Amino acid sequence: MTTTLDFSDVRNWLVDPRTDKGIRFLGDEGDWDYHSYADLSLAARRSAAAMTAAGAQPGEVVCLLMPTSYPTLCAYFGAWAAGLTPCMITPPSLTSSTEYVELVSSILRRAQPVLMITTERYQDIADSALAAADLPGRAFLHREAEEPVEVPKAGPDDLAILQFTSGSTGVPRGVPVTWQNLAVNVSCTRAWSDWSEDDSVASWLPLYHDMGLVGTLLAAVCNQADLWLMQPAQFLRDPGRWLECMTRATITAAPPFAYEYAVERISAERIASWDLSGWRTAFVGAQTINPAVLDRFVQATAAACFDRGTLTPAYGMAETTLGVTGTDHGVPPLAVQVRPDTLRFGQRVELTRQFHLGAEPVPTRNGWLTGCGGPRLGTRISIVDQDGVELPPGHLGEIRVSGETVTAGYTNDADSGGTRFTPDGLRTGDAGFLHAGQLFVLGRMGDSLKIRGRNVYVEDLEAAVVEATGLSPSRCVVISAPETERAGVLLLVEGGRRGWEESAYHTLRSRLGAEPRIRFAVGNRGVIQRTTSGKPRRRDMWQRLQEGTLKASIVEPEVPA
């Protein structure tokens, strides 16, 4: 099957939809509600007519505050059918209403939508966010007109979607994605998955996140592939429903924590009752990938005939539409062990061991990284030093990306934080190196500290603390907390002080040496703030701790004798 899509192919399904394939939505009672692409196309074009009647004009932005559902897709693709640019907004979660309204209003100020489309359930909070953003009118309740519109033509440089970054390093920023950007990125997904006419997709990922939106929903819809769609809460309640989908679907995507969560929550007997031999591609991304997590998943699903070559580690971000790199289809992930004392920016990284998953067990101790493959279809990655000079393979530096999948910049000249658009490409703010033709990602450059010229990454410190203390990875986070005279780290733990302190102190001190300051902070469950992709918002949490607005108590650890 041809890998590359033309920009017009991405939306052609709206005018030539299939009747024999479509989308299934998981209901609250465990049943699946099916709608063909022909059904969706007609409903989308009727939704478009309602938006047009409300005053929306081609080229304008509409924001959607709606949960994963059939009406949401009717509204989203209705925007396409009307020539509008849709933008998904995170539905309310466990955050306070005040914080949520502040988040949504900041997005609205940048997006400047002509309509904010929502449901009756969210209308009040949507109205509050519009008022806080100083935008006139009330939220638009999704509806369909009787007569559908005709889908207007679009050019490759017209905007297809507006997506916001996950905000791991600050306020979310709007990223306008063109039809050409989207076509190239969906084509890359087809290449990494060796896409065929018989492929189908399953996903529980939120539609306001780039992996859920571009990597699963749009990858399926633009190819008119069968899609099984769940809400994130349904996955959290029973991750087995996701894996059960993979007895029928062939492609999915999720962060590493989802694969670990599934293994922890699903019984071995239930897994053994499934046949996962038809599962062809399991994209893994959105956060640093620990190969031990993948190894545990492979072992847990072996009785269901899961093939380790199905695992496809990948790297990407909203600023590049989504995917930048991915591993070759069918090849087990490559795991490497790094000498920590060689992690010096601009210098060669020394590896002590490497093997493909399955060749030997992956040790649980820290220091291991997973290869995220390489780019496709003209996308280029390079590793550069602080001055933007390209470094040789094997050297640690900042990841830079160029090619047609890279977007043009942020809306309203938003502050770029650690990620910067430059004439030479996108400076991602992520640290990594190239080895054996693959990209290895260490983490955010801002989420690290320098000890005697060596970069220490907080993800590695977290892994070491989890191993030494038994703390849950979802209940602790290490934050770089520099001071004027010296470096420092803060270990934030949910759930109180329960005997982990001494082990955590010894672990951090052994890796940081005698100079940096080590402090602990303890708070109730939910105190660790995360982005929509599950990444800790480290710098934001540290700032709020300094301001006294984060409900956690800083404690100086007792130095063991």
XYZ file of C-alpha atoms in Angstrom:
561
model
C 0.000 0.000 0.000
C 1.304 3.469 -0.909
C 2.901 5.092 2.136
C 2.698 8.792 1.283
C -0.579 10.710 1.423
C -1.256 13.895 -0.502
C -2.630 16.749 1.611
C -6.009 16.358 -0.080
C -6.152 12.662 0.848
C -6.376 13.578 4.535
C -9.893 15.013 4.160
C -11.202 13.197 1.074
C -13.155 10.780 3.271
C -15.605 13.612 3.974
C -16.713 13.610 0.318
C -16.140 9.921 -0.434
C -16.802 8.034 2.817
C -16.845 4.279 3.205
C -19.987 2.493 4.325
C -18.229 -0.739 5.330
C -15.828 0.727 7.901
C -16.236 3.078 10.814
C -15.736 3.898 14.494
C -16.914 2.038 17.596
C -17.369 3.920 20.881
C -17.276 2.060 24.196
C -20.436 2.666 26.235
C -20.796 2.795 30.010
C -22.343 -0.677 30.049
C -19.505 -2.226 28.070
C -21.323 -2.183 24.723
C -19.892 -0.718 21.521
C -21.792 1.932 19.539
C -20.902 1.750 15.830
C -21.030 4.544 13.235
C -19.772 4.137 9.680
C -17.646 6.774 7.971
C -20.660 7.551 5.787
C -22.671 8.265 8.953
C -19.888 10.431 10.365
C -19.428 12.382 7.136
C -23.116 13.278 6.899
C -23.329 14.263 10.573
C -20.138 16.329 10.267
C -21.454 18.232 7.266
C -24.710 18.918 9.113
C -22.719 20.126 12.109
C -20.780 22.363 9.740
C -24.030 23.913 8.530
C -24.989 24.750 12.132
C -21.599 26.369 12.767
C -21.881 28.402 9.570
C -25.367 29.532 10.556
C -23.917 30.726 13.874
C -21.531 33.029 12.009
C -18.363 30.959 11.671
C -16.385 31.714 8.514
C -13.769 29.560 6.714
C -10.292 30.027 8.169
C -11.512 30.833 11.690
C -10.789 28.733 14.775
C -13.390 26.841 16.807
C -12.555 25.314 20.194
C -14.206 22.127 21.417
C -14.746 21.373 25.105
C -16.260 17.902 24.801
C -15.440 14.364 25.994
C -14.506 11.503 23.674
C -17.821 10.634 21.989
C -19.567 10.431 18.634
C -20.990 13.990 18.904
C -17.460 15.239 19.565
C -16.193 13.750 16.316
C -19.229 15.132 14.472
C -18.313 18.591 15.757
C -14.562 18.201 15.168
C -14.900 17.026 11.576
C -17.796 19.414 11.133
C -15.203 22.151 11.550
C -13.221 20.573 8.705
C -16.344 20.398 6.557
C -16.969 24.117 7.180
C -13.399 25.138 6.371
C -12.722 25.941 10.045
C -9.731 25.033 12.223
C -10.721 22.850 15.209
C -8.923 22.955 18.547
C -9.608 20.380 21.282
C -9.540 21.568 24.896
C -8.920 19.405 27.934
C -12.232 18.522 29.671
C -12.418 19.143 33.435
C -10.629 16.644 35.667
C -9.654 16.640 39.338
C -8.261 20.178 39.334
C -10.216 22.921 41.056
C -12.730 24.819 38.953
C -10.754 28.034 39.439
C -7.526 26.475 38.151
C -9.358 24.831 35.274
C -11.056 28.038 34.157
C -7.677 29.770 34.282
C -6.134 27.043 32.089
C -8.934 27.110 29.524
C -9.079 30.899 29.411
C -5.327 31.040 28.695
C -5.893 28.712 25.734
C -8.843 30.760 24.511
C -6.827 33.977 24.620
C -4.266 32.418 22.301
C -6.707 30.573 20.047
C -9.228 33.448 19.686
C -12.016 31.112 18.545
C -15.133 32.319 16.762
C -17.070 29.577 18.588
C -16.486 27.505 21.694
C -18.410 24.294 21.125
C -19.487 22.257 24.124
C -22.256 20.155 25.673
C -24.875 21.019 28.288
C -22.723 19.288 30.907
C -19.844 21.739 30.400
C -21.732 24.868 29.345
C -21.419 26.757 32.623
C -17.681 26.214 32.947
C -17.207 27.010 29.244
C -19.081 30.284 29.705
C -16.867 31.110 32.702
C -13.723 30.466 30.663
C -14.970 32.678 27.825
C -15.657 35.495 30.278
C -12.240 35.076 31.916
C -10.639 35.314 28.462
C -12.607 38.514 27.712
C -14.313 36.853 24.740
C -17.928 37.818 23.988
C -20.972 35.565 23.950
C -21.758 32.151 25.381
C -20.547 28.695 24.493
C -22.138 27.088 21.415
C -24.012 23.865 22.196
C -23.217 21.300 19.523
C -26.073 20.646 17.119
C -26.716 19.600 13.542
C -28.679 21.454 10.858
C -31.091 19.606 8.594
C -29.159 20.207 5.367
C -25.428 19.350 5.095
C -22.879 21.715 3.562
C -20.640 21.018 0.611
C -17.033 20.556 1.723
C -14.900 23.507 0.501
C -11.505 23.072 -1.112
C -8.341 23.616 0.923
C -4.711 24.304 0.103
C -1.645 22.572 1.563
C -0.694 25.630 3.638
C -4.185 26.193 5.051
C -4.602 25.304 8.714
C -6.020 21.861 9.452
C -5.891 21.809 13.251
C -4.718 23.896 16.176
C -3.227 21.826 18.983
C -1.740 22.967 22.251
C 1.446 21.665 23.808
C 1.125 19.513 26.905
C 2.681 22.215 29.042
C 5.397 20.200 30.798
C 7.600 23.296 30.823
C 5.092 26.120 31.202
C 1.806 27.533 29.901
C 0.396 25.504 26.963
C 1.185 27.082 23.613
C -0.844 26.865 20.423
C 0.697 25.041 17.468
C -1.043 25.623 14.094
C -0.817 22.519 11.892
C -1.300 22.772 8.119
C -2.821 20.139 5.867
C 0.652 19.442 4.509
C 2.108 19.033 8.019
C -0.684 16.598 8.842
C -0.423 14.621 5.619
C 3.322 14.089 6.063
C 2.964 13.054 9.695
C 0.127 10.602 9.036
C 2.247 9.233 6.192
C 5.135 8.716 8.629
C 2.801 6.757 10.905
C 1.875 4.574 7.940
C 5.562 3.991 7.213
C 6.513 3.110 10.815
C 3.558 0.713 11.097
C 3.939 -0.769 7.605
C 0.299 0.196 7.077
C -1.969 -2.095 5.068
C -5.578 -1.960 3.915
C -6.520 -4.482 6.603
C -5.123 -2.484 9.535
C -7.400 -1.139 12.262
C -6.775 1.032 15.321
C -7.755 1.065 19.002
C -7.184 3.925 21.426
C -8.126 5.259 24.853
C -5.877 8.316 24.620
C -7.411 11.777 25.139
C -8.250 13.613 21.929
C -6.785 16.873 23.214
C -3.295 15.309 23.249
C -1.224 15.021 20.070
C -0.688 11.259 20.394
C -4.399 10.618 20.855
C -5.483 13.102 18.199
C -2.917 12.718 15.411
C -1.369 9.363 16.295
C -4.553 7.346 16.643
C -7.764 9.220 15.752
C -6.583 11.058 12.640
C -4.297 8.206 11.553
C -7.370 5.971 11.507
C -9.904 8.439 10.103
C -7.688 9.761 7.302
C -7.220 6.156 6.168
C -10.880 5.226 6.847
C -9.721 2.346 9.024
C -11.907 0.652 11.627
C -11.361 2.329 15.007
C -12.225 1.248 18.546
C -12.359 4.368 20.710
C -12.461 4.507 24.525
C -12.394 7.340 27.030
C -9.294 7.661 29.266
C -11.386 7.012 32.383
C -12.612 3.736 30.886
C -9.019 2.621 30.411
C -8.111 3.556 33.981
C -11.067 1.609 35.369
C -10.256 -1.488 33.325
C -7.125 -1.489 31.130
C -8.129 -4.966 30.019
C -10.747 -3.437 27.725
C -7.896 -1.787 25.803
C -5.900 -4.998 25.405
C -9.073 -6.900 24.575
C -9.513 -4.501 21.635
C -6.136 -5.675 20.368
C -7.562 -9.130 19.684
C -9.305 -7.390 16.762
C -7.415 -4.136 16.117
C -3.830 -4.170 14.819
C -2.420 -0.740 15.783
C -2.451 1.291 18.994
C -0.358 3.879 20.825
C 0.206 4.760 24.484
C 2.787 6.148 26.923
C 5.008 3.622 28.752
C 2.980 3.936 31.955
C -0.056 2.442 30.182
C 1.777 -0.782 29.357
C 3.028 -0.995 32.950
C -0.413 -0.182 34.349
C -2.007 -2.885 32.220
C 0.409 -5.516 33.510
C -0.224 -4.458 37.121
C -4.029 -4.437 36.838
C -4.847 -7.383 34.547
C -4.629 -10.944 35.829
C -2.389 -13.465 34.093
C -5.404 -15.726 33.539
C -7.303 -13.002 31.709
C -4.332 -12.152 29.510
C -3.812 -15.833 28.647
C -7.409 -16.030 27.415
C -6.694 -13.588 24.579
C -5.001 -14.027 21.212
C -2.736 -11.018 20.601
C -0.891 -12.549 17.658
C -2.636 -10.200 15.205
C -1.444 -7.070 17.039
C 1.057 -5.547 14.583
C 2.119 -2.155 16.001
C 2.213 -0.792 19.562
C 3.603 2.738 19.482
C 5.250 3.774 22.759
C 6.034 7.428 23.401
C 5.170 10.731 25.132
C 7.677 10.153 27.950
C 11.086 8.577 28.595
C 10.897 4.848 27.793
C 12.375 2.444 30.336
C 13.208 -0.816 28.502
C 12.503 -2.794 31.697
C 8.854 -1.696 31.458
C 8.642 -2.996 27.897
C 10.343 -6.233 28.896
C 7.816 -6.822 31.676
C 4.960 -6.241 29.238
C 6.410 -8.744 26.776
C 6.794 -11.366 29.486
C 3.281 -10.761 30.843
C 1.654 -11.110 27.409
C 3.737 -14.019 26.115
C 0.928 -16.482 26.886
C -1.326 -14.420 24.581
C 1.189 -14.747 21.713
C 2.268 -11.095 21.776
C 5.299 -10.479 19.537
C 7.997 -8.231 21.046
C 8.630 -6.801 17.564
C 5.188 -5.209 17.802
C 6.576 -2.643 20.266
C 7.470 0.539 18.380
C 9.187 3.169 20.546
C 8.773 6.628 19.057
C 9.654 10.249 19.728
C 7.695 13.374 18.853
C 5.966 16.524 20.049
C 3.136 18.872 19.131
C 5.563 21.284 17.434
C 6.361 18.572 14.882
C 2.643 17.719 14.408
C 3.439 14.503 16.307
C 5.937 11.841 15.279
C 9.611 12.532 14.572
C 11.152 9.074 14.858
C 10.011 5.478 15.198
C 11.645 2.068 15.135
C 11.543 -0.237 12.115
C 8.420 -2.346 11.956
C 8.792 -5.814 13.435
C 12.246 -5.201 14.953
C 12.395 -5.531 18.775
C 13.443 -2.319 20.588
C 17.140 -1.692 21.213
C 18.154 -1.230 24.878
C 21.463 0.366 25.857
C 23.147 0.956 29.213
C 24.886 4.307 29.604
C 27.861 5.159 31.787
C 26.400 8.014 33.875
C 29.739 9.783 34.255
C 29.946 10.236 30.454
C 26.714 12.241 30.205
C 28.470 15.500 29.400
C 26.845 17.927 26.989
C 28.758 17.972 23.717
C 30.814 14.904 24.636
C 30.657 11.271 23.545
C 28.365 8.998 25.555
C 29.918 5.660 26.530
C 27.733 2.550 26.469
C 28.514 -0.502 28.593
C 25.915 -2.919 27.142
C 23.334 -3.097 24.383
C 20.919 -5.678 23.028
C 17.521 -5.993 21.386
C 14.610 -6.721 23.679
C 14.311 -10.449 24.225
C 17.969 -11.289 23.684
C 18.512 -11.190 27.459
C 16.621 -9.887 30.513
C 16.652 -6.131 31.063
C 18.041 -5.254 34.515
C 15.652 -3.208 36.642
C 18.346 -0.806 37.805
C 18.610 2.626 36.243
C 20.985 3.699 33.487
C 19.128 1.989 30.625
C 17.584 3.742 27.639
C 15.403 2.597 24.741
C 16.109 3.466 21.125
C 13.330 5.480 19.466
C 14.288 4.658 15.875
C 14.764 7.148 13.096
C 12.809 9.633 10.947
C 10.969 8.999 7.693
C 9.861 10.858 4.550
C 12.334 13.729 4.544
C 12.254 14.508 8.257
C 15.791 15.079 9.552
C 17.117 14.939 13.085
C 20.473 16.144 14.314
C 22.164 16.572 17.676
C 23.596 20.038 18.274
C 25.620 21.788 20.940
C 24.633 24.967 22.765
C 25.616 27.066 19.733
C 23.609 24.960 17.287
C 26.665 23.230 15.820
C 25.899 19.658 14.761
C 27.632 16.963 16.810
C 28.836 13.561 15.587
C 26.801 10.406 16.326
C 27.190 9.176 19.886
C 27.558 12.682 21.345
C 25.096 14.163 23.823
C 23.365 17.371 22.800
C 20.053 18.979 22.006
C 17.726 17.289 19.513
C 17.000 19.426 16.441
C 14.321 18.538 13.880
C 13.661 19.820 10.379
C 11.350 18.819 7.540
C 7.740 19.199 6.406
C 6.322 17.746 9.605
C 7.717 20.701 11.605
C 5.105 23.409 12.069
C 5.714 27.115 11.458
C 5.683 28.303 15.076
C 3.384 29.224 17.938
C 0.222 31.306 17.859
C 0.398 34.922 18.980
C 4.202 34.804 19.336
C 3.845 32.790 22.542
C 6.895 32.402 24.734
C 8.676 29.292 23.481
C 10.335 28.201 26.732
C 12.873 25.473 26.068
C 11.576 24.672 22.568
C 12.546 27.180 19.878
C 11.821 27.546 16.179
C 15.010 28.591 14.341
C 15.962 28.986 10.665
C 17.906 25.715 10.932
C 15.025 23.740 12.427
C 13.199 23.129 15.660
C 15.406 23.173 18.760
C 13.345 20.794 20.878
C 14.776 21.467 24.331
C 15.249 17.702 24.690
C 18.633 16.087 25.269
C 19.658 12.972 23.389
C 22.179 11.234 21.183
C 22.284 9.127 18.044
C 23.534 5.547 18.105
C 23.162 2.692 15.615
C 20.912 4.861 13.469
C 18.489 5.459 16.329
C 17.632 8.383 18.563
C 18.014 7.953 22.331
C 16.209 10.565 24.424
C 17.321 11.471 27.948
C 14.736 14.110 28.819
C 14.044 17.804 28.976
C 17.171 19.881 29.132
C 15.487 22.158 31.647
C 14.768 19.149 33.836
C 18.389 18.388 34.536
C 21.254 19.763 36.572
C 24.957 20.024 35.984
C 27.345 18.479 38.506
C 31.038 19.192 37.875
C 30.372 19.608 34.173
C 28.180 16.502 33.958
C 24.477 16.653 33.182
C 22.351 14.663 35.604
C 18.803 14.048 34.400
C 15.982 13.963 36.911
C 14.299 11.015 35.160
C 17.378 8.911 35.992
C 17.289 10.121 39.615
C 13.604 9.216 39.850
C 14.243 5.709 38.545
C 17.007 5.221 41.109
C 14.812 6.486 43.971
C 11.928 4.221 42.946
C 14.251 1.214 42.815
C 15.818 1.949 46.200
C 12.695 2.921 48.151
C 9.842 1.011 46.578
C 7.905 4.248 46.080
C 5.390 4.131 43.227
C 6.651 5.970 40.104
C 3.279 7.731 39.926
C 3.618 9.074 43.487
C 7.058 10.695 43.425
C 8.938 13.154 41.263
C 12.401 14.706 41.351
C 12.637 18.406 40.529
C 15.775 20.349 39.729
C 15.877 23.105 42.370
C 19.002 25.193 41.811
C 20.228 27.770 44.272
C 22.514 30.732 43.741
C 25.600 29.022 45.151
C 24.967 25.401 44.209
C 22.774 22.933 42.425
C 19.942 21.225 44.232
C 17.124 18.733 43.878
C 13.743 18.364 45.498
C 12.032 14.980 45.901
C 8.258 15.501 45.990
C 6.301 12.546 47.360
C 2.562 12.001 47.629
C 1.340 10.221 50.735
C 3.572 11.294 53.598
C 6.796 10.162 55.266
C 6.732 6.403 55.701
C 10.282 5.182 56.035
C 11.589 5.937 52.563
C 13.609 9.000 53.526
C 16.949 7.418 54.388
C 17.081 5.235 51.280
C 16.075 8.169 49.090
C 18.728 10.412 50.622
C 21.508 7.829 50.219
C 20.447 7.174 46.611
C 20.391 10.831 45.621
C 23.603 11.677 47.459
C 25.503 8.788 45.869
C 24.570 10.048 42.403
C 24.923 13.762 43.006
C 28.017 13.890 45.196
C 28.497 16.030 48.283
C 27.804 19.470 46.824
C 24.130 19.733 45.728
C 21.435 20.399 48.291
C 18.834 17.653 48.722
C 15.379 18.390 50.076
C 12.113 16.494 50.360
C 8.539 17.746 49.969
C 5.496 15.804 51.098
C 1.878 16.335 50.091
C -1.451 14.606 49.654
C -2.392 12.545 46.629
C -2.802 14.785 43.576
C -0.118 17.282 44.597
C 2.111 16.179 41.691
C 0.983 18.171 38.672
C 1.196 16.455 35.314
C 0.546 17.369 31.713
C -2.075 15.684 29.546
C 0.577 13.148 28.488
C 1.517 12.284 32.065
C 4.761 14.250 32.225
C 5.483 16.018 35.532
C 5.295 19.812 35.310
C 8.534 20.172 37.251
C 9.363 23.804 36.767
C 5.781 24.888 37.367
C 5.621 22.854 40.589
C 8.884 24.332 41.829
C 7.650 27.850 41.134
C 4.426 27.167 43.012
C 6.365 25.692 45.915
C 8.416 28.884 46.063
C 5.242 30.955 45.988
C 3.622 28.795 48.669
C 0.666 27.867 46.432
C 1.449 24.162 46.105
C 0.064 22.178 49.017
C 3.253 20.408 50.048
C 5.606 20.801 52.990
C 9.341 21.090 52.342
C 11.429 19.022 54.743
C 15.168 19.017 55.242
C 16.203 15.352 55.393
C 18.084 14.206 58.438
C 21.629 13.480 57.321
C 22.403 9.865 58.270
C 25.398 9.393 60.519
